[in-house]
Short mmCIF file of C-alpha atoms in Angstrom, two decimals:
data_model
loop_
_atom_site.label_atom_id
_atom_site.label_comp_id
_atom_site.label_asym_id
_atom_site.label_seq_id
_atom_site.Cartn_x
_atom_site.Cartn_y
_atom_site.Cartn_z
CA MET A 28 283.83 92.97 74.61
CA THR A 29 280.21 94.40 75.01
CA SER A 30 278.41 97.21 73.49
CA SER A 31 277.00 100.00 75.72
CA ASN A 32 273.52 98.50 75.56
CA GLN A 33 274.47 95.02 76.93
CA PRO A 34 273.77 94.63 80.61
CA THR A 35 276.84 93.79 82.55
CA VAL A 36 277.28 91.95 86.01
CA LEU A 37 280.30 93.01 87.77
CA VAL A 38 281.82 90.42 90.13
CA VAL A 39 283.79 92.04 92.81
CA ASP A 40 286.71 89.71 93.71
CA PHE A 41 287.53 89.51 97.43
CA GLY A 42 290.25 86.98 96.90
CA ALA A 43 287.95 84.06 96.32
CA GLN A 44 289.08 80.83 94.65
CA TYR A 45 285.78 80.71 92.86
CA ALA A 46 285.46 84.47 91.49
CA GLN A 47 286.02 83.16 87.92
CA LEU A 48 283.42 80.49 88.39
CA ILE A 49 280.99 83.11 89.58
CA ALA A 50 281.52 84.84 86.27
CA ARG A 51 281.22 81.80 84.32
CA ARG A 52 277.88 80.97 85.92
CA VAL A 53 276.61 84.37 85.26
CA ARG A 54 277.40 83.97 81.70
CA GLU A 55 275.76 80.46 81.54
CA ALA A 56 272.65 82.28 82.63
CA LYS A 57 272.98 84.31 79.36
CA VAL A 58 274.19 87.56 81.27
CA TYR A 59 277.50 89.24 80.50
CA SER A 60 279.79 89.43 83.45
CA GLU A 61 283.19 90.65 84.22
CA ILE A 62 285.59 90.67 87.42
CA VAL A 63 286.81 93.72 89.03
CA PRO A 64 289.22 93.91 92.17
CA HIS A 65 287.95 94.61 95.47
CA THR A 66 289.96 97.82 95.58
CA ILE A 67 287.49 99.33 93.15
CA THR A 68 285.67 102.20 94.80
CA ALA A 69 282.01 102.78 94.89
CA ALA A 70 282.23 105.60 92.54
CA GLU A 71 284.15 103.54 89.99
CA LEU A 72 281.60 100.85 90.32
CA VAL A 73 278.72 103.20 89.69
CA ALA A 74 280.57 104.70 86.78
CA LYS A 75 280.79 101.34 85.00
CA ASN A 76 276.85 101.36 85.08
CA PRO A 77 276.47 97.72 86.06
CA ALA A 78 273.15 96.02 85.86
CA ALA A 79 274.13 94.27 89.05
CA VAL A 80 277.02 93.53 91.36
CA ILE A 81 277.96 90.19 92.81
CA LEU A 82 280.22 90.24 95.95
CA SER A 83 282.53 87.00 95.92
CA GLY A 84 283.71 84.93 98.73
CA GLY A 85 287.25 85.47 100.23
CA PRO A 86 289.55 84.26 102.99
CA SER A 87 289.36 87.18 105.39
CA SER A 88 287.18 87.97 108.26
CA VAL A 89 285.04 91.13 108.15
CA TYR A 90 286.14 92.28 111.67
CA GLU A 91 289.87 91.96 110.77
CA THR A 92 291.87 95.11 110.61
CA GLY A 93 292.43 95.88 106.90
CA ALA A 94 289.86 93.47 105.70
CA PRO A 95 288.61 94.21 102.09
CA THR A 96 285.03 95.93 102.21
CA LEU A 97 282.88 97.95 100.10
CA ASP A 98 281.75 101.64 100.76
CA PRO A 99 278.38 101.76 102.37
CA HIS A 100 277.14 104.39 100.22
CA PHE A 101 277.28 102.02 97.14
CA PHE A 102 274.23 100.13 98.64
CA ASP A 103 272.27 103.30 98.28
CA SER A 104 273.22 103.72 94.51
CA GLY A 105 270.02 101.60 93.37
CA VAL A 106 272.31 98.86 91.80
CA PRO A 107 271.22 95.36 92.82
CA VAL A 108 273.88 93.57 94.94
CA PHE A 109 274.07 89.88 95.51
CA GLY A 110 276.69 88.64 98.28
CA ILE A 111 278.15 85.38 98.41
CA CYS A 112 280.11 83.80 101.61
CA TYR A 113 282.40 86.70 102.53
CA GLY A 114 280.59 89.01 100.26
CA PHE A 115 277.41 88.27 102.21
CA GLN A 116 279.06 88.92 105.63
CA THR A 117 280.47 92.06 104.19
CA MET A 118 277.04 93.23 103.10
CA ALA A 119 275.70 92.31 106.50
CA SER A 120 278.32 94.02 108.44
CA VAL A 121 278.28 97.25 106.40
CA LEU A 122 274.63 97.60 106.61
CA GLY A 123 274.39 97.23 110.38
CA GLY A 124 274.00 93.49 110.77
CA GLU A 125 276.01 91.40 113.15
CA VAL A 126 278.87 88.96 112.02
CA ALA A 127 280.68 86.84 114.46
CA ARG A 128 282.92 83.82 114.92
CA THR A 129 280.49 81.20 116.42
CA GLY A 130 282.66 78.10 116.67
CA LEU A 131 280.51 76.42 114.46
CA SER A 132 282.39 76.37 111.20
CA GLU A 133 280.88 74.69 108.16
CA PHE A 134 282.97 73.21 105.28
CA GLY A 135 281.87 71.09 102.33
CA GLY A 136 278.20 69.80 101.79
CA THR A 137 275.82 71.35 104.42
CA ALA A 138 272.18 70.88 104.95
CA LEU A 139 270.30 74.27 104.27
CA SER A 140 266.75 74.96 105.42
CA VAL A 141 264.47 77.46 103.54
CA ILE A 142 262.57 79.20 106.19
CA GLU A 143 260.67 81.91 104.26
CA PRO A 144 258.41 80.20 101.66
CA ASN A 145 257.95 83.59 99.83
CA ALA A 146 261.65 84.13 99.24
CA LYS A 147 262.49 85.14 95.60
CA LEU A 148 266.05 83.49 95.72
CA PHE A 149 264.35 80.00 96.63
CA ALA A 150 261.06 80.25 94.62
CA GLY A 151 260.01 76.90 93.42
CA LEU A 152 262.97 75.11 95.31
CA ASP A 153 262.92 72.22 97.82
CA ALA A 154 262.52 73.52 101.42
CA GLU A 155 265.73 71.42 102.25
CA LEU A 156 268.82 71.83 100.14
CA ASN A 157 272.32 70.38 100.31
CA VAL A 158 274.68 73.26 99.62
CA TRP A 159 278.49 73.96 99.68
CA MET A 160 279.69 75.90 102.60
CA SER A 161 283.16 77.23 103.59
CA HIS A 162 283.08 79.64 106.47
CA GLY A 163 284.21 80.20 110.05
CA ASP A 164 282.25 83.30 110.75
CA ALA A 165 278.61 83.65 110.45
CA VAL A 166 276.02 86.47 110.28
CA GLN A 167 274.14 86.48 113.45
CA ALA A 168 271.69 89.17 112.82
CA ALA A 169 270.43 90.57 109.42
CA PRO A 170 270.54 94.25 108.83
CA ALA A 171 267.28 96.22 109.34
CA GLY A 172 264.73 95.79 106.52
CA PHE A 173 266.06 92.31 105.52
CA THR A 174 264.18 89.22 105.66
CA VAL A 175 266.04 85.98 106.71
CA THR A 176 265.22 83.30 104.12
CA ALA A 177 267.31 80.40 105.24
CA SER A 178 269.50 78.86 108.00
CA SER A 179 271.91 76.03 108.65
CA ALA A 180 273.37 74.55 111.78
CA GLY A 181 276.47 76.77 111.75
CA ALA A 182 274.71 79.85 110.13
CA PRO A 183 271.42 81.11 111.78
CA VAL A 184 271.29 83.69 108.87
CA ALA A 185 272.42 81.69 105.86
CA ALA A 186 270.41 83.93 103.35
CA PHE A 187 268.62 87.24 103.42
CA GLU A 188 267.01 89.51 100.93
CA ASN A 189 265.63 93.16 100.76
CA LEU A 190 263.52 93.00 97.72
CA ASP A 191 262.71 96.94 97.86
CA ARG A 192 266.54 97.67 97.75
CA ARG A 193 267.06 94.63 95.22
CA LEU A 194 269.78 93.39 97.76
CA ALA A 195 270.18 89.60 98.66
CA GLY A 196 272.89 87.35 99.76
CA VAL A 197 273.91 83.72 100.80
CA GLN A 198 276.38 82.17 103.15
CA PHE A 199 276.95 79.33 100.72
CA HIS A 200 278.57 79.00 97.25
CA PRO A 201 275.67 78.66 94.76
CA GLU A 202 278.42 78.87 91.94
CA VAL A 203 280.02 75.48 92.61
CA MET A 204 278.45 72.37 91.23
CA HIS A 205 278.23 70.80 94.69
CA SER A 206 275.41 73.14 95.69
CA GLN A 207 271.91 71.72 94.83
CA SER A 208 270.02 74.07 92.67
CA GLY A 209 272.90 76.74 92.86
CA GLN A 210 272.47 77.82 89.32
CA ALA A 211 268.65 78.38 89.90
CA ILE A 212 269.40 80.43 93.01
CA LEU A 213 271.86 82.59 90.90
CA GLU A 214 269.30 82.88 88.04
CA HIS A 215 266.64 83.99 90.60
CA PHE A 216 268.86 86.99 91.62
CA LEU A 217 269.56 87.84 88.16
CA TYR A 218 266.20 87.54 86.60
CA ASP A 219 263.70 88.00 89.37
CA ILE A 220 265.50 90.44 91.79
CA ALA A 221 267.96 92.53 89.49
CA GLY A 222 265.50 92.19 86.67
CA ILE A 223 267.96 91.28 83.97
CA SER A 224 266.81 89.65 80.86
CA PRO A 225 268.89 86.67 79.52
CA ASN A 226 270.03 87.75 76.21
CA TRP A 227 273.70 87.49 76.01
CA THR A 228 274.65 84.88 73.36
CA MET A 229 277.55 83.98 71.09
CA THR A 230 275.71 85.56 68.32
CA ASN A 231 275.68 88.86 70.34
CA VAL A 232 279.51 88.38 70.79
CA ILE A 233 280.11 88.03 67.09
CA ASP A 234 277.78 90.85 65.97
CA GLU A 235 279.36 93.13 68.49
CA GLN A 236 282.90 92.24 67.85
CA VAL A 237 282.44 92.42 64.05
CA ALA A 238 281.10 95.99 64.55
CA LEU A 239 284.06 97.01 66.84
CA ILE A 240 286.74 95.51 64.59
CA LYS A 241 285.27 97.24 61.64
CA ALA A 242 285.35 100.62 63.53
CA GLN A 243 288.83 100.08 64.74
CA VAL A 244 290.45 98.81 61.51
CA GLY A 245 288.62 100.92 58.77
CA SER A 246 290.38 100.14 55.51
CA LYS A 247 293.80 99.35 57.03
CA ALA A 248 295.36 95.81 56.75
CA VAL A 249 295.71 93.37 59.53
CA ILE A 250 297.70 90.26 60.28
CA CYS A 251 297.00 87.39 62.69
CA GLY A 252 299.34 84.68 63.81
CA LEU A 253 297.94 81.21 63.61
CA SER A 254 299.49 78.68 65.94
CA GLY A 255 297.16 75.76 65.07
CA GLY A 256 295.27 76.20 68.41
CA VAL A 257 291.46 77.16 68.65
CA ASP A 258 292.09 80.50 70.12
CA SER A 259 294.03 82.08 67.17
CA ALA A 260 291.92 80.07 64.75
CA VAL A 261 288.72 81.63 66.24
CA ALA A 262 290.20 84.94 66.71
CA ALA A 263 291.23 85.08 62.92
CA ALA A 264 287.88 83.82 61.83
CA LEU A 265 286.03 86.53 63.87
CA VAL A 266 288.26 89.34 62.25
CA HIS A 267 287.95 87.79 58.89
CA ALA A 268 284.15 88.09 59.17
CA ALA A 269 284.50 91.78 59.97
CA VAL A 270 287.23 92.82 57.41
CA GLY A 271 287.60 90.04 54.83
CA ASP A 272 290.67 90.04 52.64
CA GLN A 273 292.25 92.96 54.78
CA LEU A 274 293.36 90.21 56.96
CA THR A 275 296.33 87.98 56.26
CA CYS A 276 297.22 85.27 58.55
CA VAL A 277 300.75 84.33 59.19
CA PHE A 278 301.77 80.92 60.38
CA VAL A 279 305.24 80.94 61.80
CA ASP A 280 306.71 77.51 61.89
CA HIS A 281 309.13 78.10 64.73
CA GLY A 282 310.17 74.55 65.18
CA LEU A 283 308.41 74.11 68.56
CA LEU A 284 305.27 72.60 67.13
CA ARG A 285 303.62 69.12 67.52
CA LYS A 286 303.92 66.40 64.92
CA GLY A 287 301.46 67.22 62.03
CA GLU A 288 300.59 70.64 63.18
CA ALA A 289 302.14 72.64 60.39
CA GLU A 290 300.22 70.63 57.85
CA GLN A 291 296.87 71.07 59.67
CA VAL A 292 297.25 74.85 59.67
CA ALA A 293 298.69 75.28 56.13
CA HIS A 294 295.90 72.95 54.60
CA ASP A 295 292.81 72.40 56.78
CA TYR A 296 292.24 75.68 58.23
CA VAL A 297 292.74 77.54 54.84
CA ALA A 298 290.56 75.10 52.97
CA ALA A 299 287.76 75.65 55.64
CA THR A 300 287.99 79.51 55.90
CA GLY A 301 289.33 80.63 52.66
CA ILE A 302 291.73 83.08 54.65
CA LYS A 303 294.88 84.42 53.19
CA LEU A 304 297.84 82.62 54.62
CA LYS A 305 301.61 83.37 54.58
CA VAL A 306 303.91 80.66 55.84
CA VAL A 307 307.28 81.54 57.44
CA ASN A 308 309.90 78.86 58.22
CA ALA A 309 311.55 80.33 61.09
CA GLN A 310 312.91 77.21 62.83
CA SER A 311 316.55 77.84 62.58
CA ARG A 312 316.11 81.56 64.07
CA PHE A 313 314.16 80.23 67.23
CA LEU A 314 316.52 77.36 67.83
CA GLU A 315 319.60 79.77 67.73
CA ALA A 316 317.91 82.16 69.97
CA LEU A 317 316.89 79.49 72.50
CA ALA A 318 320.42 77.84 72.48
CA ASP A 319 321.55 76.85 75.88
CA VAL A 320 318.54 78.58 77.62
CA SER A 321 316.86 76.66 80.36
CA ASP A 322 315.12 79.18 82.51
CA PRO A 323 311.22 78.88 81.50
CA GLU A 324 310.58 82.65 81.81
CA THR A 325 313.63 83.51 79.66
CA LYS A 326 312.40 81.04 77.16
CA ARG A 327 309.03 82.65 76.93
CA LYS A 328 310.52 86.18 76.58
CA ILE A 329 312.69 85.06 73.70
CA ILE A 330 309.91 83.30 71.97
CA GLY A 331 307.65 86.33 72.25
CA ARG A 332 310.48 88.66 71.20
CA GLU A 333 311.30 86.53 68.02
CA PHE A 334 307.67 85.93 67.30
CA ILE A 335 306.99 89.54 67.03
CA ARG A 336 310.10 90.22 65.12
CA VAL A 337 309.20 87.62 62.57
CA PHE A 338 305.60 89.22 62.30
CA GLU A 339 307.15 92.62 61.68
CA GLN A 340 309.09 91.20 58.68
CA ALA A 341 306.18 89.18 57.68
CA ALA A 342 304.14 92.35 57.70
CA ARG A 343 306.50 94.14 55.55
CA GLU A 344 306.50 91.20 53.00
CA VAL A 345 302.64 91.23 53.18
CA VAL A 346 302.56 94.83 51.95
CA ALA A 347 305.23 94.16 49.10
CA ASP A 348 303.45 91.17 47.90
CA ALA A 349 300.18 93.17 47.69
CA GLY A 350 301.81 95.84 45.89
CA THR A 351 300.70 98.46 48.31
CA ALA A 352 303.89 100.41 48.72
CA GLY A 353 303.64 103.11 51.38
CA GLU A 354 300.86 101.33 53.36
CA GLU A 355 301.68 99.57 56.60
CA VAL A 356 300.11 96.67 58.39
CA GLU A 357 298.95 98.47 61.61
CA PHE A 358 297.09 95.91 63.47
CA LEU A 359 297.96 92.42 65.05
CA VAL A 360 295.31 89.97 66.00
CA GLN A 361 295.98 87.87 69.09
CA GLY A 362 293.73 85.03 70.67
CA THR A 363 294.12 86.28 74.29
CA LEU A 364 291.46 84.70 76.55
CA TYR A 365 290.09 85.90 79.87
CA PRO A 366 292.16 83.33 81.95
CA ASP A 367 295.30 84.66 80.19
CA VAL A 368 294.41 88.18 81.27
CA VAL A 369 293.56 87.11 84.86
CA GLU A 370 296.50 84.95 85.29
CA SER A 371 298.81 87.55 83.95
CA GLY A 372 297.95 90.07 86.46
CA GLY A 373 295.03 91.81 84.67
CA GLY A 374 291.42 91.90 85.33
CA SER A 375 291.24 91.45 89.18
CA GLY A 376 294.58 92.45 90.70
CA THR A 377 295.87 88.78 90.76
CA ALA A 378 299.57 87.88 90.90
CA ASN A 379 301.47 87.18 87.66
CA ILE A 380 301.12 83.39 87.45
CA LYS A 381 302.35 83.11 83.82
CA SER A 382 303.55 85.19 81.08
CA HIS A 383 303.74 84.39 77.43
CA HIS A 384 303.51 86.22 74.14
CA ASN A 385 299.63 86.45 74.14
CA VAL A 386 299.91 88.82 77.30
CA GLY A 387 303.04 89.25 79.15
CA GLY A 388 305.99 88.55 76.72
CA LEU A 389 305.41 91.47 74.05
CA PRO A 390 308.32 93.65 73.46
CA GLU A 391 307.95 97.30 74.54
CA ASP A 392 308.56 98.67 71.11
CA LEU A 393 305.77 96.73 69.62
CA GLN A 394 305.09 98.08 66.17
CA PHE A 395 301.29 96.84 65.98
CA SER A 396 298.07 97.84 67.56
CA LEU A 397 296.62 94.81 69.06
CA ILE A 398 293.11 93.43 68.25
CA GLU A 399 292.09 90.84 70.84
CA PRO A 400 288.44 90.09 70.17
CA LEU A 401 288.44 87.02 72.71
CA ARG A 402 289.89 88.82 75.49
CA THR A 403 287.06 88.49 77.88
CA LEU A 404 286.00 85.07 76.92
CA PHE A 405 286.59 81.74 78.47
CA LYS A 406 287.67 78.75 76.39
CA ASP A 407 284.29 77.10 76.15
CA GLU A 408 282.80 80.36 74.96
CA VAL A 409 285.63 80.68 72.38
CA ARG A 410 284.59 77.14 71.06
CA ALA A 411 280.92 78.20 70.86
CA VAL A 412 282.04 81.22 68.77
CA GLY A 413 284.13 79.07 66.65
CA LEU A 414 280.93 76.72 65.92
CA GLU A 415 278.79 79.78 65.30
CA LEU A 416 281.43 80.79 62.56
CA SER A 417 281.23 77.33 61.11
CA LEU A 418 284.77 76.22 61.89
CA PRO A 419 285.41 72.49 61.56
CA PRO A 420 284.85 70.63 64.69
CA GLU A 421 288.29 69.20 64.52
CA ILE A 422 289.85 72.81 64.97
CA VAL A 423 287.17 73.92 67.50
CA TRP A 424 287.61 71.00 69.79
CA ARG A 425 291.33 70.60 69.66
CA HIS A 426 293.04 70.46 72.98
CA PRO A 427 294.77 73.77 74.21
CA PHE A 428 298.45 74.18 73.19
CA PRO A 429 300.65 76.91 74.47
CA GLY A 430 301.99 79.71 72.24
CA PRO A 431 305.67 78.85 73.21
CA GLY A 432 304.98 75.31 72.07
CA LEU A 433 307.16 72.46 73.02
CA ALA A 434 309.80 74.87 74.43
CA ILE A 435 307.93 74.87 77.70
CA ARG A 436 307.42 71.23 77.70
CA ILE A 437 311.26 70.55 77.62
CA ILE A 438 312.73 70.99 81.09
CA GLY A 439 316.05 72.01 80.25
CA ALA A 440 317.65 73.67 77.18
CA ILE A 441 316.00 73.25 73.71
CA THR A 442 317.85 71.21 71.11
CA GLN A 443 316.64 69.81 67.73
CA GLU A 444 317.19 66.26 69.07
CA ARG A 445 315.21 66.88 72.32
CA LEU A 446 312.27 68.43 70.15
CA GLU A 447 312.14 65.26 67.93
CA ILE A 448 312.02 63.09 71.13
CA LEU A 449 309.09 65.06 72.70
CA ARG A 450 307.33 65.31 69.40
CA GLU A 451 307.29 61.49 68.92
CA ALA A 452 306.24 60.87 72.54
CA ASP A 453 303.51 63.40 72.29
CA ALA A 454 302.22 62.09 69.04
CA ILE A 455 301.99 58.59 70.57
CA ALA A 456 299.87 59.85 73.51
CA ARG A 457 297.66 61.87 71.42
CA GLU A 458 297.01 58.95 69.05
CA GLU A 459 296.10 56.49 71.94
CA LEU A 460 293.88 59.02 73.68
CA THR A 461 291.94 59.50 70.42
CA LYS A 462 291.77 55.65 69.83
CA ALA A 463 290.38 55.30 73.35
CA ASP A 464 287.71 58.18 72.55
CA LEU A 465 288.97 60.08 75.47
CA ASP A 466 289.57 63.58 73.77
CA ALA A 467 286.34 64.99 75.05
CA GLN A 468 286.72 63.81 78.60
CA ILE A 469 289.99 65.69 79.25
CA TRP A 470 290.97 69.32 78.88
CA GLN A 471 294.38 68.52 77.55
CA CYS A 472 297.34 66.22 78.12
CA PRO A 473 300.69 67.91 78.06
CA VAL A 474 303.52 65.41 77.50
CA VAL A 475 306.77 66.84 79.26
CA LEU A 476 310.43 65.77 78.50
CA LEU A 477 312.67 65.77 81.41
CA ALA A 478 315.69 66.67 79.39
CA ASP A 479 317.92 67.50 82.34
CA VAL A 480 317.17 64.26 83.99
CA ARG A 481 318.27 60.75 83.41
CA SER A 482 317.12 57.45 84.68
CA VAL A 483 318.43 54.11 84.69
CA GLY A 484 316.54 51.34 82.67
CA VAL A 485 316.83 48.04 80.90
CA GLN A 486 315.98 47.68 77.32
CA GLY A 487 316.98 44.80 75.11
CA ASP A 488 318.83 43.17 78.01
CA GLY A 489 320.95 46.10 78.34
CA ARG A 490 321.37 48.83 80.94
CA THR A 491 320.16 52.28 79.43
CA TYR A 492 320.22 55.84 80.81
CA GLY A 493 317.53 57.54 79.11
CA HIS A 494 315.12 60.38 79.53
CA PRO A 495 311.72 60.34 81.63
CA ILE A 496 308.68 61.52 80.03
CA VAL A 497 305.63 63.02 82.05
CA LEU A 498 302.15 62.65 81.20
CA ARG A 499 300.00 65.51 82.48
CA PRO A 500 296.18 64.64 81.52
CA VAL A 501 294.06 67.25 83.20
CA SER A 502 290.38 67.88 83.35
CA SER A 503 289.09 71.53 83.57
CA GLU A 504 286.31 73.93 82.59
CA ASP A 505 288.47 76.85 81.87
CA ALA A 506 292.06 76.19 82.90
CA MET A 507 291.69 78.41 86.04
CA THR A 508 291.52 75.34 88.14
CA ALA A 509 292.08 71.80 87.04
CA ASP A 510 292.43 68.18 88.47
CA TRP A 511 294.29 65.33 86.88
CA SER A 512 292.21 63.04 84.80
CA ARG A 513 291.81 59.56 86.00
CA LEU A 514 292.55 57.74 82.71
CA PRO A 515 291.96 54.08 82.32
CA TYR A 516 295.12 52.05 83.43
CA GLU A 517 295.07 50.12 80.26
CA VAL A 518 295.23 53.25 78.09
CA LEU A 519 297.95 54.39 80.31
CA ALA A 520 299.82 51.19 79.72
CA ARG A 521 299.64 51.41 76.10
CA ILE A 522 301.04 54.85 75.94
CA SER A 523 303.65 53.81 78.20
CA THR A 524 304.76 50.54 76.30
CA ARG A 525 304.61 52.43 73.04
CA ILE A 526 306.72 55.40 73.95
CA THR A 527 309.54 53.26 75.65
CA ASN A 528 309.29 50.85 72.63
CA GLU A 529 309.37 53.39 69.77
CA VAL A 530 311.25 56.30 71.25
CA ARG A 531 314.48 54.90 71.98
CA GLU A 532 315.81 57.82 74.04
CA VAL A 533 313.09 57.30 76.66
CA ASN A 534 313.12 54.68 79.20
CA ARG A 535 310.56 55.74 81.72
CA VAL A 536 306.98 57.14 81.50
CA THR A 537 305.52 58.73 84.64
CA LEU A 538 302.03 60.43 85.53
CA ASP A 539 301.58 63.78 87.00
CA VAL A 540 298.71 63.52 89.50
CA THR A 541 298.85 67.17 90.96
CA SER A 542 295.70 69.35 90.85
CA LYS A 543 295.79 73.09 90.02
CA PRO A 544 296.28 74.59 92.44
CA PRO A 545 298.94 74.02 93.64
CA GLY A 546 300.52 73.13 90.30
CA THR A 547 299.97 74.85 87.09
CA ILE A 548 298.80 72.69 84.07
CA GLU A 549 302.06 73.17 81.98
CA TRP A 550 305.33 72.59 83.87
CA GLU A 551 307.01 75.77 82.86
#
């Protein structure tokens, strides 16, 4: 994503639930960051030429057999290092300090006392701060050459720094919003200790990506699949900025879209961008391929496979339409984001939480080379790029929608009837959320049809045996974690009443109040 002259901070993930949040906070400080697994060697870290390294928290104890650690020689490389929680303890242990289980665990909001008035990390901040702790072990003694700068009741060494070696660390989590002045502490490390200038902006991203895309594509043709979502819309606009009419967007109407989406893509987006668009009606093809399929991963793989096959045919037609016989469309643009990469097992050695055609569902004999200009960006950064590229706000701020569409919001086999039921229920929910001016307050609101479940109801003085609908409103910053949105009861009541009144096959509306983790945002 970045050019060779762009300073990069590497976040070493020791299994922390907040590793992605650390990376986000660094980017919010206008410094580019990436996540790397804790299995990375010191030599590999140095080879990446980072401007600084941040060691994340994690669930292990540093003195346990097999606990993740970092080669001591790395701390002699001259690279600035900042340790957080477990990363802080790892730094202390490796450099000769003392870490022990004291019996004074601290979890949640904790009073922190700054005991060194000249500390760089706490310059200009209050002497008493309320920070977010989550630890059972504590650093008892700092390594030689380090100044202890803060303490708490359960952590006699709650922060330290060695300015000569540009090393520092804290026991608490400055990246979480609950830590008072947490962002300021992180920025003190980045700017004052590591000496990094805050110059990474969305303009940089656009300029760098345009240059990279031009170099990769040359004079060859490119296609991009538009789904109607912000990711593909921004990815296409970015590539269009680089190669102009060499790009043709293909909109595949696979029959799994929400109400009105096909019209929005075919008219609004083209009007706003001037991008060449080819519309492919493949509804019958996808429905036939999905017939009698209930397993969610099988659905995703089928959709990914058919999606690419449709694209391959569309590419041949694009060549024929252009009258450029003998040339092939070599490149395919995808709106893959950083959370997609991380959750699909890339970027930090994580488990494969989900697979879809943006990352995990592509066929092995794919005939295109991929262009993924958003691969290291979070959703809010993608929106910022979209605004920089002058995309309409209604496209930029559209709620996320999965590539497999309504197929993964129907629990059970896909049929035309079930799609129509869900489409109508979803349209009602979206309309009422917009009327209540709640679109900007939630991340998204999947509407789920429990097609294989029936519930008893009473409608029109008669007994019914209809489908339940699940509302899944969630609040999130980047979809890595999420909480259910506390929507006003009156809004929920209107949605429920309208769905059960207007969608005759539905007689029950329920609310999903599960956070992520443990539940994912989508049901399948």
